[in-house]
CSV table of C-alpha atoms in Angstrom, one decimal:
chain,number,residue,atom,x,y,z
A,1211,UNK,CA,36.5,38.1,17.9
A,1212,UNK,CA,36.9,39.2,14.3
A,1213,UNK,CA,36.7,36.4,11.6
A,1214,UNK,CA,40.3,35.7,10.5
A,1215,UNK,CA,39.5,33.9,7.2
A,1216,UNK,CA,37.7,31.4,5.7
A,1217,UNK,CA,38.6,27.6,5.0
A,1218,UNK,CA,37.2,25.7,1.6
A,1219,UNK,CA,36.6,21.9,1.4
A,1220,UNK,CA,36.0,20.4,-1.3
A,1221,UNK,CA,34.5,17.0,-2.0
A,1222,UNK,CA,34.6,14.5,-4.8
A,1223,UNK,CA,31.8,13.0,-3.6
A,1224,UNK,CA,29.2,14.2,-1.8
A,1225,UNK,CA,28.3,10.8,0.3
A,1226,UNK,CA,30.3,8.4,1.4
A,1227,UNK,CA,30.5,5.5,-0.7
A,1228,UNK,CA,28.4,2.4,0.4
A,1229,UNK,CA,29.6,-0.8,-0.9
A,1230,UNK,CA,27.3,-4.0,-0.6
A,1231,UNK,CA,26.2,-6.0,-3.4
A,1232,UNK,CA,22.6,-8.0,-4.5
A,1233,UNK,CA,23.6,-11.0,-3.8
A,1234,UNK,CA,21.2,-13.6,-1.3
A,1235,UNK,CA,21.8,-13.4,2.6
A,1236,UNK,CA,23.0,-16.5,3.5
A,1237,UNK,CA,20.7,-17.2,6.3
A,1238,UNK,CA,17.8,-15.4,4.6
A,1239,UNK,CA,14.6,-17.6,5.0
A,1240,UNK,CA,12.5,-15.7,1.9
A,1241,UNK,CA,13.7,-12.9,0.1
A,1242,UNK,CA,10.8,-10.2,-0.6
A,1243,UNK,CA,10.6,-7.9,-3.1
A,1244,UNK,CA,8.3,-4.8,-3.8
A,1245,UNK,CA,7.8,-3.3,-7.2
A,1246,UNK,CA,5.7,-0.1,-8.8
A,1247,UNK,CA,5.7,-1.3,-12.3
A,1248,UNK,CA,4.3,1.9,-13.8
A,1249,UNK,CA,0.7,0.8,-14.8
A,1250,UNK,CA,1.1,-3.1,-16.6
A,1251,UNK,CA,4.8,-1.6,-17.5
A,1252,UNK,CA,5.5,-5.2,-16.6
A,1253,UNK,CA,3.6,-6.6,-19.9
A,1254,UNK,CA,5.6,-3.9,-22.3
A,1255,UNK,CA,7.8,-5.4,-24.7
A,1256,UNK,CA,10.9,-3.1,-23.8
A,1257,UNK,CA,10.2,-2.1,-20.3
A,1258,UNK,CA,8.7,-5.7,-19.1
A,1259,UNK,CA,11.5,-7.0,-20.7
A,1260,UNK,CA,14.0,-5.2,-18.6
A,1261,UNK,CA,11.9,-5.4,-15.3
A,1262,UNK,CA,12.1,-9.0,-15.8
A,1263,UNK,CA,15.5,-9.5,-15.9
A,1264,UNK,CA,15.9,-7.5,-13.1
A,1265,UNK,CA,13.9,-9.6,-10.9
A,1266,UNK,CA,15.6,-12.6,-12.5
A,1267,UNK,CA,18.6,-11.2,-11.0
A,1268,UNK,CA,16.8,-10.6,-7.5
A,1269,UNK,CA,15.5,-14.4,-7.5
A,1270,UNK,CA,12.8,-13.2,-5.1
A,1271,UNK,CA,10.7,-15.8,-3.2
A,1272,UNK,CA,7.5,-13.1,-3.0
A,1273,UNK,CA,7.2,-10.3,-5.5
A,1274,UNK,CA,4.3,-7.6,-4.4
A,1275,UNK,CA,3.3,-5.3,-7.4
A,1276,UNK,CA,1.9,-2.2,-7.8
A,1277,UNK,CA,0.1,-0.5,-10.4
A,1278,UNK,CA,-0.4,-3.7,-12.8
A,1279,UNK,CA,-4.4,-3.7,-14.2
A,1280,UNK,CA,-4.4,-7.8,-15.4
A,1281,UNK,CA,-5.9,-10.4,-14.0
A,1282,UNK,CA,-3.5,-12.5,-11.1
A,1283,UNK,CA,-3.2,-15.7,-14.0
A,1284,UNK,CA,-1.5,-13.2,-16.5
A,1285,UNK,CA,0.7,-11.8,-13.5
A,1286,UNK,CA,1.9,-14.9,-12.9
A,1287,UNK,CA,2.1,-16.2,-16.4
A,1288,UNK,CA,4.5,-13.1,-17.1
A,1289,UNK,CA,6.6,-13.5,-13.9
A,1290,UNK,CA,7.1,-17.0,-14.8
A,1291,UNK,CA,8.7,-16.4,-18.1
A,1292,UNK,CA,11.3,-15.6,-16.6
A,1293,UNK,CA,11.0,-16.9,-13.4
A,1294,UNK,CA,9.4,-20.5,-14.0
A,1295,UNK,CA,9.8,-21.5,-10.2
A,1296,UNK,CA,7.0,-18.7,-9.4
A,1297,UNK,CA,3.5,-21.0,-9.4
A,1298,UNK,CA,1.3,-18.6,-7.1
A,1299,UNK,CA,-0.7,-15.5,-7.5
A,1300,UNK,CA,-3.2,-13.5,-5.8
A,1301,UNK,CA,-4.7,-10.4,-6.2
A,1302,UNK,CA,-6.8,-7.6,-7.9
A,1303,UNK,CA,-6.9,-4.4,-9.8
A,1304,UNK,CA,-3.9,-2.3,-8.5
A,1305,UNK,CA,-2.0,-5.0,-6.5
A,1306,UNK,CA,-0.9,-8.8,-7.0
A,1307,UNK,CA,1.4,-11.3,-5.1
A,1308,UNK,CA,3.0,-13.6,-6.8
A,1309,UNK,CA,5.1,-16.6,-4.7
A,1310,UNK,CA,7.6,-19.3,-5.6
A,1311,UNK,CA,5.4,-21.1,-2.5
A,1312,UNK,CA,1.5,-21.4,-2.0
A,1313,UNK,CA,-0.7,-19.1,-0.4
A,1314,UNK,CA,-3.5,-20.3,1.2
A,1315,UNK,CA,-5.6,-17.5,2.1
A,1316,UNK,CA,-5.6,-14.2,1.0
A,1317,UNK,CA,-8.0,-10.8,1.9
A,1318,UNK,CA,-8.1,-8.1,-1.1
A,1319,UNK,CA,-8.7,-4.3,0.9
A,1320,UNK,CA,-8.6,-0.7,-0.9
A,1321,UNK,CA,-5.0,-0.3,-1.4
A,1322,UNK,CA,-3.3,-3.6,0.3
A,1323,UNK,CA,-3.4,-7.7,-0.6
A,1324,UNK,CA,-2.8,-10.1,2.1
A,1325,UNK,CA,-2.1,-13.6,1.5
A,1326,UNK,CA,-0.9,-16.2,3.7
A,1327,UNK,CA,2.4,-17.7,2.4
A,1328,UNK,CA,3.1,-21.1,3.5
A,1329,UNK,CA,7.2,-21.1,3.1
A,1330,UNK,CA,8.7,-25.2,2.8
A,1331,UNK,CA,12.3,-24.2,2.8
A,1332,UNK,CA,11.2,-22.3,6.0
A,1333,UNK,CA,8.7,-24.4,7.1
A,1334,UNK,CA,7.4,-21.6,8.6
A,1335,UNK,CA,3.8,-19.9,7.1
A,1336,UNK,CA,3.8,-16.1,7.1
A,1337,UNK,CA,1.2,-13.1,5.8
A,1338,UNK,CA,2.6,-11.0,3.1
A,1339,UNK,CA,1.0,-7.8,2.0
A,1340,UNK,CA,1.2,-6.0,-0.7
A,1341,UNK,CA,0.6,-2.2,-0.5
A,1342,UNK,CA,-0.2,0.6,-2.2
A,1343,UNK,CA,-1.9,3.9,-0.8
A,1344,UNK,CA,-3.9,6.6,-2.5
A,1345,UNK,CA,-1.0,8.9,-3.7
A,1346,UNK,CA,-0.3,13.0,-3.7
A,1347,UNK,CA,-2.1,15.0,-1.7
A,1348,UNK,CA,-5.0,12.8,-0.7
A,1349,UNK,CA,-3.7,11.8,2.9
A,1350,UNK,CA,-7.4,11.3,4.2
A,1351,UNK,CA,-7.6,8.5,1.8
A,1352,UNK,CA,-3.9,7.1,2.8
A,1353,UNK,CA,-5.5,7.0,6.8
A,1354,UNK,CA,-8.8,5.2,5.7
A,1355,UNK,CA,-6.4,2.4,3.1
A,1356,UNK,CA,-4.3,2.2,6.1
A,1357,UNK,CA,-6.9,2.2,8.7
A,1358,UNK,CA,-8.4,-0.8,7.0
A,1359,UNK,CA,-5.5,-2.5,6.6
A,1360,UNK,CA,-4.9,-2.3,10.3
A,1361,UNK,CA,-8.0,-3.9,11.2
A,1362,UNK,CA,-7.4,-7.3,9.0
A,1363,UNK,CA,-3.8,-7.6,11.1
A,1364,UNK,CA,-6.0,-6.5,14.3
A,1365,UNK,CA,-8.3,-8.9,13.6
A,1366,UNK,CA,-5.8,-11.9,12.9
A,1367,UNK,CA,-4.0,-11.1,16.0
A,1368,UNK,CA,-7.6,-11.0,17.7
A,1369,UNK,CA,-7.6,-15.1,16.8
A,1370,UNK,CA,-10.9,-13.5,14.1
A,1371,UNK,CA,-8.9,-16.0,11.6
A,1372,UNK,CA,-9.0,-19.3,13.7
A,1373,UNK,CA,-7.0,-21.1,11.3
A,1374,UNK,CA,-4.0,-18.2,11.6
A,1375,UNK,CA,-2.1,-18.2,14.5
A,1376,UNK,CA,-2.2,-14.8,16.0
A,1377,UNK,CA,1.8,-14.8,15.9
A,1378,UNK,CA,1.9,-15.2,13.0
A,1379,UNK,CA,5.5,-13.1,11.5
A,1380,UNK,CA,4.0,-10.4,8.7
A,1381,UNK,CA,5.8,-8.6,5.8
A,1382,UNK,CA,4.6,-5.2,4.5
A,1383,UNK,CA,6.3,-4.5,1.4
A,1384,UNK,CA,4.8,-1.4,-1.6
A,1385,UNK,CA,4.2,1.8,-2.8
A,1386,UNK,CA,2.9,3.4,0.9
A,1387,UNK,CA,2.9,7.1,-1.2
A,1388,UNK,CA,3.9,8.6,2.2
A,1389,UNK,CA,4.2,12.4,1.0
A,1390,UNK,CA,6.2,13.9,4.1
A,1391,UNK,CA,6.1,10.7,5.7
A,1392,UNK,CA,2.0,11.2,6.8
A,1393,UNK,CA,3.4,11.4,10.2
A,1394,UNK,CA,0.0,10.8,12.5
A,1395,UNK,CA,-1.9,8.1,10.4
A,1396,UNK,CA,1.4,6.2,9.5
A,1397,UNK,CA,2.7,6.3,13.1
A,1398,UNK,CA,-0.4,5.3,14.5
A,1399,UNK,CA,-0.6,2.2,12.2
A,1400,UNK,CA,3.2,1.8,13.1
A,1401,UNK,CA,3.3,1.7,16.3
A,1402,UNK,CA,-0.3,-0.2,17.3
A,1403,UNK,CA,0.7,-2.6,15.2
A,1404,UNK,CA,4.0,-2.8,16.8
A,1405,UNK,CA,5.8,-3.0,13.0
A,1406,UNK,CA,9.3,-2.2,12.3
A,1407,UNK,CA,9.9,0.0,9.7
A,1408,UNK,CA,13.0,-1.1,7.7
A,1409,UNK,CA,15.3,1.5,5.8
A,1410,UNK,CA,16.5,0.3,2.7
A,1411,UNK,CA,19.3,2.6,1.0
A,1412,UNK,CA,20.6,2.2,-2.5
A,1413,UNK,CA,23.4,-0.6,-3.5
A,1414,UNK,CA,26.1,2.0,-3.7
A,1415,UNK,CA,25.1,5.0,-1.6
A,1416,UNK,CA,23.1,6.3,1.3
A,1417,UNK,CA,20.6,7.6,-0.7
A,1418,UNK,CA,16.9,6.0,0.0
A,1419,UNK,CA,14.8,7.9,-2.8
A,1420,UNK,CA,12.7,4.9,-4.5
A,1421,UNK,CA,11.1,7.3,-6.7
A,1422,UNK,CA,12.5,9.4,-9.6
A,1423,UNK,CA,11.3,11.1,-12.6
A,1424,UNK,CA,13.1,13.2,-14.9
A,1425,UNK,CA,11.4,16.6,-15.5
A,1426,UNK,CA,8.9,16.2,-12.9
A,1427,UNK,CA,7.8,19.3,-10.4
A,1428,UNK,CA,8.2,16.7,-7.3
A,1429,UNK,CA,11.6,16.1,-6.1
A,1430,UNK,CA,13.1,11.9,-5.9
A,1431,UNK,CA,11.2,10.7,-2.9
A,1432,UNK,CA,10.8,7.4,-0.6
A,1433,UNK,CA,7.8,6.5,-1.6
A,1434,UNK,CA,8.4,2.7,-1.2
A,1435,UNK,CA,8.7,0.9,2.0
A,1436,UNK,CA,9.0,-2.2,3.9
A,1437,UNK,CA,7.9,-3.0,7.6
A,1438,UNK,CA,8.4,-6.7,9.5
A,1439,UNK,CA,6.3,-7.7,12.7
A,1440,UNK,CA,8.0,-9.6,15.4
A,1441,UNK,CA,8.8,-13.3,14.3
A,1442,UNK,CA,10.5,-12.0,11.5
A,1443,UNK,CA,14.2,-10.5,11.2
A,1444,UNK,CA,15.6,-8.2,7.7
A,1445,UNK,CA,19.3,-9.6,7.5
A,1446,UNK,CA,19.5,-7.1,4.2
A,1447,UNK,CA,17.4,-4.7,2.7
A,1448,UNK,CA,18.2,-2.6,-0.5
A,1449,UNK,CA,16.9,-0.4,-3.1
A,1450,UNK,CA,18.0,-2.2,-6.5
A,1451,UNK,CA,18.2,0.6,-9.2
A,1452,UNK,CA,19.3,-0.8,-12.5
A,1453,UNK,CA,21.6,1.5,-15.0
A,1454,UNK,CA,18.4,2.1,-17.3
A,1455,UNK,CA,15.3,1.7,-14.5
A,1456,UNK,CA,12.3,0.7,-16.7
A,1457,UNK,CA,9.9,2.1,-13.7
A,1458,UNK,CA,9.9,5.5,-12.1
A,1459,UNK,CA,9.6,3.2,-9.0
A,1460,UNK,CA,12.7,1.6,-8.0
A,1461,UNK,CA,12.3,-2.6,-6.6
A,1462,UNK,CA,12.4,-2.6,-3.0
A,1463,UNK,CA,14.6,-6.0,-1.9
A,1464,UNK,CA,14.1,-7.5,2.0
A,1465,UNK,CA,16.2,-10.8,3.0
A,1466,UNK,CA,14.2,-12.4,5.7
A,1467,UNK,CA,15.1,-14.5,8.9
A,1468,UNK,CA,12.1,-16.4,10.3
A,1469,UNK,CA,12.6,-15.8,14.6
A,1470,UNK,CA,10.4,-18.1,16.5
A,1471,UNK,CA,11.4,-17.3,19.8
A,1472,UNK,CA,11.5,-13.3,19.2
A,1473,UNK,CA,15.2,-13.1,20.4
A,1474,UNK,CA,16.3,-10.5,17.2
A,1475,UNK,CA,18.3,-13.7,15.4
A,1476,UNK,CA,17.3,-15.5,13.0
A,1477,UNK,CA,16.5,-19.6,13.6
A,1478,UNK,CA,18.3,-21.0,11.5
A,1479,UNK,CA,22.1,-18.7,12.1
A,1480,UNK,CA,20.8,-20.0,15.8
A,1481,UNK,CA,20.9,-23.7,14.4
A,1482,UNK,CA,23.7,-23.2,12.7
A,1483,UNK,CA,26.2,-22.0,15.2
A,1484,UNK,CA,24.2,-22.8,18.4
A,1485,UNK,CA,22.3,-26.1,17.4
A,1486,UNK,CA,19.1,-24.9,19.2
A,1487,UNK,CA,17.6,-21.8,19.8
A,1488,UNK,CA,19.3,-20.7,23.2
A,1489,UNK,CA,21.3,-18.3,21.9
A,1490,UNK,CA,20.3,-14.4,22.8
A,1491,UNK,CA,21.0,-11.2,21.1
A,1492,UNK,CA,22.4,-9.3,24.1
A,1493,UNK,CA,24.8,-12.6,25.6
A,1494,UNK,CA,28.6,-12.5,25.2
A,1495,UNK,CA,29.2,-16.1,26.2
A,1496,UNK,CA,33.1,-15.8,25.4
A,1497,UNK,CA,33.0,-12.7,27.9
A,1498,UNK,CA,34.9,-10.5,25.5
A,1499,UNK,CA,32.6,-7.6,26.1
A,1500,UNK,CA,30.5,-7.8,22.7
């Protein structure tokens, strides 16, 4: 039929508003958080200065950097100006973790840091890695970093580490530089390593960009990312982006839940409301049909 007229919506906004705040998960074991400090923009007077008191707003358990050319003593010694319960750091040129708790083995790769985080509050130990891939439009580089990668978490789950347990629960948190997502190599080190790849949006919209630069030729991208093996459950993740970001990367934020028994829930909201780990995700013991 003929076209009868046209209709105009407009919108104030153009997204939905999403409302959530910074604040801790209550249940969350260790929160993680991943930061691209714009080469040693963390030991500037004015940019350091604001990047600390955003992660002294954070209060993150494990910070992984990117892009910071010290040594892991002076990373730490920074971090604890500010935050002077951080006493651990590992680490080398490019990428560094530093922890509130100690880590007691650690494996420096092209692109990654591992370190094995033993968590008292948790009483739990876990593998944090740090990561940051060749960026632009090198993705043969981004295949071999991540290939390599793959092969330390192969060969701990391979029992190659006899004093790691093979379950043990992993947290990938950096600067992956995945320019259109480097759909085989990235899948491929996904899915073999059966990780789930968490989707953190901003604080007050659905956006998920966690890169920006004003008068660049590239476009905001997600850049930054987070993945979790099983043993390990995200109760929040975010993309914190103050109101004058010192870094063109944005901090990546990842509340964690420590799952022993691999049900999906957390141990201790188990504890709490079930006083042992009996609970599943998929019951509906008051037969309401949730």
């Amino acid at each position: 039929g003929a076209l009868r007229g046209v209709v105009t919506a407009r919108y104030a906004n153009q997204q939905p508003v999403k409302k959530t705040d910074p604040q801790r998960h209550a249940y969350a074991d260790v929160r993680a958080v991943g930061y691209n400090v714009l080469w040693d923009g963390l030991f500037q007077t004015n940019l350091g200065d604001v990047m600390l008191a955003e992660l002294a707003a954070l209060q993150p358990d494990v910070i992984c950097f990117n892009e910071i050319t010290r040594t892991a003593a002076q990373t730490l010694a920074r971090v604890a100006s500010a935050l002077p319960y951080m006493s651990h750091a590992v680490g080398s040129y490019d990428e560094f973790m530093v922890s509130r708790f100690p880590i007691t083995w650690s494996n420096v790769g092209r692109g990654f840091v591992l370190g094995r985080v033993q968590s008292s509050s948790a009483g739990v130990d876990f593998i944090a890695c740090s990561v940051h891939l060749t960026c632009c439009t090198n993705s043969a580089a981004r295949a071999s970093e991540l290939s390599g990668l793959k092969e330390i978490i192969s060969q701990i789950r391979s029992a190659s580490y006899p004093s790691i347990p093979t379950n043990i629960p992993i947290v990938l948190v950096g600067d992956f530089n995945l320019v259109n997502f480097d759909t085989p190599a990235f899948t491929s080190f996904q899915n073999d390593l059966r990780l789930t790849h968490l989707h953190p949006l901003h604080l007050d919209s659905f956006r998920d960009y966690t890169w920006s630069r004003n008068g660049s030729s590239y476009s905001d991208g997600r850049l930054d990312h987070a993945l979790i093996s099983e043993g390990v459950v995200a109760l929040k993740s975010f993309i914190y982006r103050s109101s004058t970001p010192p870094s063109d990367h944005f901090p990546v934020v990842v509340d964690l839940a420590f799952d022993s028994d691999q049900d999906r829930l957390g141990d201790r909201w188990e504890v709490s409301y079930w006083q042992d780990l009996s609970a599943t995700a998929n019951a509906d013991p008051d037969g309401d049909g949730m």
